[in-house]
Coordinates of C-alpha atoms in Angstrom, one line a residue:
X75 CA 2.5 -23.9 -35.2
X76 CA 5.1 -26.1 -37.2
X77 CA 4.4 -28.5 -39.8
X78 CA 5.1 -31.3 -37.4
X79 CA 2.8 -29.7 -34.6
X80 CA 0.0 -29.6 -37.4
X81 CA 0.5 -33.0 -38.3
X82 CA 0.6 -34.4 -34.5
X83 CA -2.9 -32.2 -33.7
X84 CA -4.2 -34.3 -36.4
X85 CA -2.3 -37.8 -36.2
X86 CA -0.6 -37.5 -32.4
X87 CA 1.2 -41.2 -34.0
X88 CA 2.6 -39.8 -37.1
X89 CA 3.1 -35.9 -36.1
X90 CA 5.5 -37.9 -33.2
X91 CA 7.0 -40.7 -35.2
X92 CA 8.3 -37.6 -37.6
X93 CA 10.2 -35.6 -35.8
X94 CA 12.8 -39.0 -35.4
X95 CA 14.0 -36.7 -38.7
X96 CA 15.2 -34.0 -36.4
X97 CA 17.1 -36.5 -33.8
X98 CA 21.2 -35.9 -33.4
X99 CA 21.2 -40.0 -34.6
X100 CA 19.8 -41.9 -37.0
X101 CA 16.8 -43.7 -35.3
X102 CA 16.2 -46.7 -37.6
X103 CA 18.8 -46.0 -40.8
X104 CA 17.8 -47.5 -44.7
X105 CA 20.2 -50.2 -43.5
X106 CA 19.5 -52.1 -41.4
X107 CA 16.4 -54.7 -41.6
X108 CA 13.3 -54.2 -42.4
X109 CA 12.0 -55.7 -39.0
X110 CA 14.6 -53.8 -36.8
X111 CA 13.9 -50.6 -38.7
X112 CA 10.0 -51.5 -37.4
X113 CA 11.0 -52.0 -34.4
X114 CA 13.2 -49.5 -33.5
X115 CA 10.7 -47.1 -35.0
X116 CA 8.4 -48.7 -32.6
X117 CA 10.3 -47.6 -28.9
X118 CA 11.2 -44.3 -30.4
X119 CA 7.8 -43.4 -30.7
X120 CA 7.5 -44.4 -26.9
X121 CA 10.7 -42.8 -26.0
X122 CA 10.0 -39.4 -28.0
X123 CA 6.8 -39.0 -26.7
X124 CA 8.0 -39.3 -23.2
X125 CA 10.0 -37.3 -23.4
X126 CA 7.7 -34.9 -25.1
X127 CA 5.3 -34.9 -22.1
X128 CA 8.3 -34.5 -19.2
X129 CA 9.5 -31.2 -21.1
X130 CA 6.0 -29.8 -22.1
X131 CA 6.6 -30.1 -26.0
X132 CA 3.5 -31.7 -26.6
X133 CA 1.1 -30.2 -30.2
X134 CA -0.7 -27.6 -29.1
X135 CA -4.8 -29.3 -29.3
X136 CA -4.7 -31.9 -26.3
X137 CA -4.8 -34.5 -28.4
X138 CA -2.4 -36.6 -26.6
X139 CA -3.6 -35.9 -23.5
X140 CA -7.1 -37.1 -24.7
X141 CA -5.8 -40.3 -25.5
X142 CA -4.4 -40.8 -22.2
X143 CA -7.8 -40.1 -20.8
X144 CA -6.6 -36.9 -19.0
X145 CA -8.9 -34.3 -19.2
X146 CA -9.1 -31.3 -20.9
X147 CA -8.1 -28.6 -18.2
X148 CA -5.5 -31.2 -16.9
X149 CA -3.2 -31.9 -20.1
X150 CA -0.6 -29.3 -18.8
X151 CA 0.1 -31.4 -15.4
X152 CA 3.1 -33.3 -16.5
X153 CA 3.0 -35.7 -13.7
X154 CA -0.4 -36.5 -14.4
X155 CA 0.1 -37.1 -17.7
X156 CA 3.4 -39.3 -17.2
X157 CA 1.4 -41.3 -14.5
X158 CA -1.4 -41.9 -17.5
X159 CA 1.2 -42.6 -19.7
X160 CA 3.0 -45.2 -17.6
X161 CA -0.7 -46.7 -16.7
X162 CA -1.2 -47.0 -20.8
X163 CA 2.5 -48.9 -20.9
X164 CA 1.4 -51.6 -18.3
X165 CA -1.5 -52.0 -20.9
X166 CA 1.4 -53.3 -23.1
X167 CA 2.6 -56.0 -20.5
X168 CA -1.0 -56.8 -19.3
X169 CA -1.7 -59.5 -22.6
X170 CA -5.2 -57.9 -22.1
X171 CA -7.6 -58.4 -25.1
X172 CA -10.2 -56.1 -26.0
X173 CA -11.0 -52.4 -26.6
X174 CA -11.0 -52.1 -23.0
X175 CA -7.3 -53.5 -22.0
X176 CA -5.4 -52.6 -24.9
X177 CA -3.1 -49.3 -24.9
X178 CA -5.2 -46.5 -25.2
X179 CA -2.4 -44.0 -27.6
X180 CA -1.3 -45.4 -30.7
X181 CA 2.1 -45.0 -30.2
X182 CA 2.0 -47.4 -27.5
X183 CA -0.1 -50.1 -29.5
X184 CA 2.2 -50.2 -32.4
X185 CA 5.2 -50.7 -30.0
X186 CA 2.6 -53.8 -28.7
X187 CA 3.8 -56.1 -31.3
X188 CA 7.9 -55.2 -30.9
X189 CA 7.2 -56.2 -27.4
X190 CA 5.6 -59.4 -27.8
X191 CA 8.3 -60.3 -30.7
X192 CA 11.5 -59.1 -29.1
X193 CA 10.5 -60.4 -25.7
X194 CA 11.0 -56.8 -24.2
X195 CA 10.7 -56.5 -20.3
X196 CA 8.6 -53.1 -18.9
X197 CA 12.2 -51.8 -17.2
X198 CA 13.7 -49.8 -19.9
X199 CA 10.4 -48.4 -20.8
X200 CA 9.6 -47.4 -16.9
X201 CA 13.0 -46.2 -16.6
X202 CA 12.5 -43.5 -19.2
X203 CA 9.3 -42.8 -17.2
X204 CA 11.1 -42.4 -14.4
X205 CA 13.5 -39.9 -15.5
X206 CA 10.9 -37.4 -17.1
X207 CA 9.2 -37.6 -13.7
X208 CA 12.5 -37.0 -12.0
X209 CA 12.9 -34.2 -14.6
X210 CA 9.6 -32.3 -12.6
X211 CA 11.2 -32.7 -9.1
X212 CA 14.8 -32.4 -9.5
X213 CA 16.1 -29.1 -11.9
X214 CA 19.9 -29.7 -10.2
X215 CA 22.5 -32.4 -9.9
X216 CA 24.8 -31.8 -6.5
X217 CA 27.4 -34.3 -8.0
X218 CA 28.9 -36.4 -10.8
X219 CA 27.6 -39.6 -9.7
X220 CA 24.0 -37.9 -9.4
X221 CA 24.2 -37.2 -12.8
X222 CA 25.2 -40.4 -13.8
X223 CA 22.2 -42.3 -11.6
X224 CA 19.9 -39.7 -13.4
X225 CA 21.4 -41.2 -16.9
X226 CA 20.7 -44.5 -16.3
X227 CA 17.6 -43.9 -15.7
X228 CA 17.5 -41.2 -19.3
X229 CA 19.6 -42.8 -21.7
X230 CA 21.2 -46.1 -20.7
X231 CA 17.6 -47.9 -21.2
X232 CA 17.9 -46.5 -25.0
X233 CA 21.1 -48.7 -26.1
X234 CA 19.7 -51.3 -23.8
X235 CA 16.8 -51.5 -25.7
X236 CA 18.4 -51.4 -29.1
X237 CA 20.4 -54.5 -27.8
X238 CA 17.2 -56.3 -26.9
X239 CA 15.7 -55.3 -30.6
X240 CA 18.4 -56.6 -32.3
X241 CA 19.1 -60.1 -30.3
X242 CA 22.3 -59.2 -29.2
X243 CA 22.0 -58.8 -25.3
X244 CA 24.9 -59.7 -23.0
X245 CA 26.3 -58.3 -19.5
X246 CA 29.5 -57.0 -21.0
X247 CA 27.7 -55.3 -24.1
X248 CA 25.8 -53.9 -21.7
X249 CA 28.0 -52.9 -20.0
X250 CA 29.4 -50.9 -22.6
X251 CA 26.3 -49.7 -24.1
X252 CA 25.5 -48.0 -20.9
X253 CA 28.9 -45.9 -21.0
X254 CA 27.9 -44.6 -24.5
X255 CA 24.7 -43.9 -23.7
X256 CA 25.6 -42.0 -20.1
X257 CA 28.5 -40.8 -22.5
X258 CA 25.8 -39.3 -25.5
X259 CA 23.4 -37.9 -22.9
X260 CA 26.1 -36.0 -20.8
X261 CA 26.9 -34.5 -24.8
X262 CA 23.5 -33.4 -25.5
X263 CA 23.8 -31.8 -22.0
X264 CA 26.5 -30.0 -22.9
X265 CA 25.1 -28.9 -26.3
X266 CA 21.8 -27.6 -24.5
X267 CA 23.3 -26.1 -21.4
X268 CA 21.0 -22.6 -22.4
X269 CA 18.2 -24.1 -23.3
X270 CA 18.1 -26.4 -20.0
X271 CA 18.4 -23.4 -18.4
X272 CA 15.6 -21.9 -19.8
X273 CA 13.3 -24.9 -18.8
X274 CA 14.9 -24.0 -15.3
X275 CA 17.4 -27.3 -15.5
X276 CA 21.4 -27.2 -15.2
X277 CA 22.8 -30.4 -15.6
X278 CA 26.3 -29.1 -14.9
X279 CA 27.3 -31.0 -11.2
X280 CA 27.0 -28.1 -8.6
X281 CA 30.1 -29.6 -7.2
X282 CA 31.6 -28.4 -10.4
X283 CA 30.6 -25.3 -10.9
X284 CA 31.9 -24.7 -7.5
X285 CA 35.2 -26.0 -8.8
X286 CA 35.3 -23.9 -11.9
X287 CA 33.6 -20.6 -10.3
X288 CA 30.8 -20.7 -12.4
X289 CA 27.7 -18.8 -11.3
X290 CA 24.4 -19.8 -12.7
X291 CA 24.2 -16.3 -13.9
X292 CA 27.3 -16.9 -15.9
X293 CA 25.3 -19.6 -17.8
X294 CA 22.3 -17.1 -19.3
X295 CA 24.9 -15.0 -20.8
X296 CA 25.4 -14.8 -24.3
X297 CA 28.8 -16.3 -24.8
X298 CA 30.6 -18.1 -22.2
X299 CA 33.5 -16.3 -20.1
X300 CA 36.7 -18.3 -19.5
X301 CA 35.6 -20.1 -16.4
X302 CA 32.3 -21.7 -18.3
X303 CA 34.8 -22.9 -21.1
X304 CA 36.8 -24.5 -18.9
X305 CA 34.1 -26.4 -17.0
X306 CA 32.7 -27.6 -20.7
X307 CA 36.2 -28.7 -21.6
X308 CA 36.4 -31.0 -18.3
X309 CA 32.9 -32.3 -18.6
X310 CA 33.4 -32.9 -22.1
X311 CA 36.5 -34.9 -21.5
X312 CA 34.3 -37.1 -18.6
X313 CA 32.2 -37.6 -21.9
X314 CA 34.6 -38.5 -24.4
X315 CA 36.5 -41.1 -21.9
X316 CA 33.0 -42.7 -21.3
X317 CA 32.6 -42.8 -24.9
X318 CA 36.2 -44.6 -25.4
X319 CA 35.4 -47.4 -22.9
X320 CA 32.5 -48.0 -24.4
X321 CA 33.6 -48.0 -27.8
X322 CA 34.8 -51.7 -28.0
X323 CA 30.7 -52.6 -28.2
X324 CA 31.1 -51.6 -31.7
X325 CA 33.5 -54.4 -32.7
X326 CA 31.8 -56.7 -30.7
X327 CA 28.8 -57.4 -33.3
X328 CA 28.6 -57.7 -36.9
X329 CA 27.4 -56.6 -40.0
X330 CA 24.4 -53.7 -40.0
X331 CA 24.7 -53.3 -36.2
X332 CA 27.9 -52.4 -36.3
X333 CA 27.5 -49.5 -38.8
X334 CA 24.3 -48.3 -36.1
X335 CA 26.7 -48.5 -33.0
X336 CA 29.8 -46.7 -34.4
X337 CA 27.3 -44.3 -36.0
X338 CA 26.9 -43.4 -32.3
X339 CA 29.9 -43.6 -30.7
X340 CA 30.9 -41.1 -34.3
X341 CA 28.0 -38.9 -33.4
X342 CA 29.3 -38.4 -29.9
X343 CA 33.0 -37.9 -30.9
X344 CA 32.0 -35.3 -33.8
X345 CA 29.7 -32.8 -31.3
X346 CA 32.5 -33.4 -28.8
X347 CA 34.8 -32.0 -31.5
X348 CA 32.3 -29.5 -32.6
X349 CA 32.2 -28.5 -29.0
X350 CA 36.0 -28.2 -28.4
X351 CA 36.3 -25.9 -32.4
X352 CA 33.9 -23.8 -30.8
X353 CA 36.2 -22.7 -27.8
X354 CA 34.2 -24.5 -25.6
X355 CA 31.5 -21.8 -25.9
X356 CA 28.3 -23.5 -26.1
X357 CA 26.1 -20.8 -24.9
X358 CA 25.0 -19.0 -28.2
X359 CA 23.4 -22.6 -29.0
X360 CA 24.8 -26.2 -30.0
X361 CA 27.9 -26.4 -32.0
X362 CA 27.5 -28.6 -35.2
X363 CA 29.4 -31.1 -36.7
X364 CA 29.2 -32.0 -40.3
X365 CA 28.2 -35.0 -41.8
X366 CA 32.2 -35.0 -43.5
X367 CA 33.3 -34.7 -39.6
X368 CA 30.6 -37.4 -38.8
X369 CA 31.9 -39.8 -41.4
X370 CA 35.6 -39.5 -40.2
X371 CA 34.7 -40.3 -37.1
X372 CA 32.9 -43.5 -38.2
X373 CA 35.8 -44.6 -40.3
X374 CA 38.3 -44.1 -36.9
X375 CA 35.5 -46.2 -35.3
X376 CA 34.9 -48.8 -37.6
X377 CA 38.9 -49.3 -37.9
X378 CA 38.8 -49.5 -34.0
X379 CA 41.7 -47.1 -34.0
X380 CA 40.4 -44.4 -31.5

């Protein structure tokens, strides 16, 4: 058991909220304000324990799954657990008082107040829901554009919801914010295409493994053989094109935002880059970029040269 498993078998709400440490992006940076930091903090607990339950990563103890009132002999039924989970979110949106109608986990009454301050609707929060449950049905994508309907439901509501933190909510930032987030997710993907597998999951398009002759067996080998690399590579290019379209959100808001959004859009272009210095051979495990690569790539950003 890891330090942060001990700590969530005792406190589910703080052994949760910790591992935000270990996340490819700063959740809620030194930066920005005090009440966005709170906030923010606020739906990543929600989001990270979501997504905790859809891929079975839950502290060993039941402790979560006691909060959700699922018993005992139950707690490894992931639906059942993401159907009590999304039954303790409409305790959120209810404006119940009392023991009885508030949110059962802690997680989800601390993100009460960001919802009642912020104004927050229940769709991003069921949409995240949604793709965790999706995640125990469907392990593979046919197409491209079944990948993409799959990441608006398991990303897109992310920047969506850092938009609706932060005030700053239109249609065309939106708009953009989606294709970074579709962008990032497709990324991670990429960086965990043998540890996906192992959770029986390939979120490589079947159509394009076709393409490339690539075998699922060709993706629990080691390394990658040529015709793996070169599926990466075009996948990875769909990924950083997404990521240049929606790179103008950046410049479109000010001050400490815009040092959280390029941060991202930097994040994505550095594992990309990462990614492409490692051949394009992403089965021995994630290739990582450096915070030096990282900071570049904010700088490009920021300039609104790339």
């Amino acid at each position: 058991m890891t330090v942060t498993d001990t700590a969530h078998a005792v406190d589910p709400e703080r052994g949760t909220l910790a591992k935000a440490a270990d996340e490819n992006f700063p959740v809620a940076p030194f930066f920005l304000p005090r009440a966005w930091r709170t906030d923010l903090m606020a739906v990543y607990g929600f989001a990270r324990l979501v997504d905790d339950i859809g891929d079975g990563d839950l502290a060993p103890g039941g402790a979560d799954a006691r909060l959700l009132g699922v018993p005992d002999d139950r707690a490894d039924d992931r639906l059942l657990m993401l159907d009590a989970f999304e039954a303790d979110l409409r305790r959120v949106f209810d404006g119940s008082a009392g023991s009885d109608g508030s949110p059962r986990h802690p997680l989800l009454r601390r993100l009460v107040p960001t919802v009642r301050r912020r104004a927050l609707t229940p769709e991003p929060f069921l949409g995240l829901i949604a793709a965790n449950r999706q995640d125990q049905l469907v392990a593979r994508y046919e197409t491209y554009d079944d990948l993409l309907a799959y990441c608006e439901l398991s990303a897109n509501p992310v920047g969506r919801l850092v938009l609706a933190v932060t005030g700053t909510s239109t249609p065309e930032r939106i708009r953009r914010s989606d294709e970074i987030c579709t962008a990032l997710q497709i990324v991670e993907h990429l960086q965990d295409v043998a540890e996906d597998l192992g959770r029986d999951r390939i979120y490589l398009p079947a159509e394009d493994m076709k393409r490339f002759h690539v075998q699922e067996t060709d993706l629990a080998a080691p390394s990658a053989n040529a015709s793996v690399r070169a599926l990466i590579a075009y996948e990875a290019a769909r990924a950083r094109d997404l990521l240049n379209e929606g790179a103008p959100l950046v410049g479109s808001v000010h001050g400490r935002l815009r040092l959280l959004l390029a941060g991202f859009v930097a994040g994505g272009r550095a594992a990309l880059n990462a990614i492409a210095a490692a051949d394009h051979d992403v089965l021995p495990g994630p290739p990582k970029s450096g915070k030096v690569h990282l900071l570049r790539e904010a700088g490009v950003v920021l300039r609104g040269e790339g």
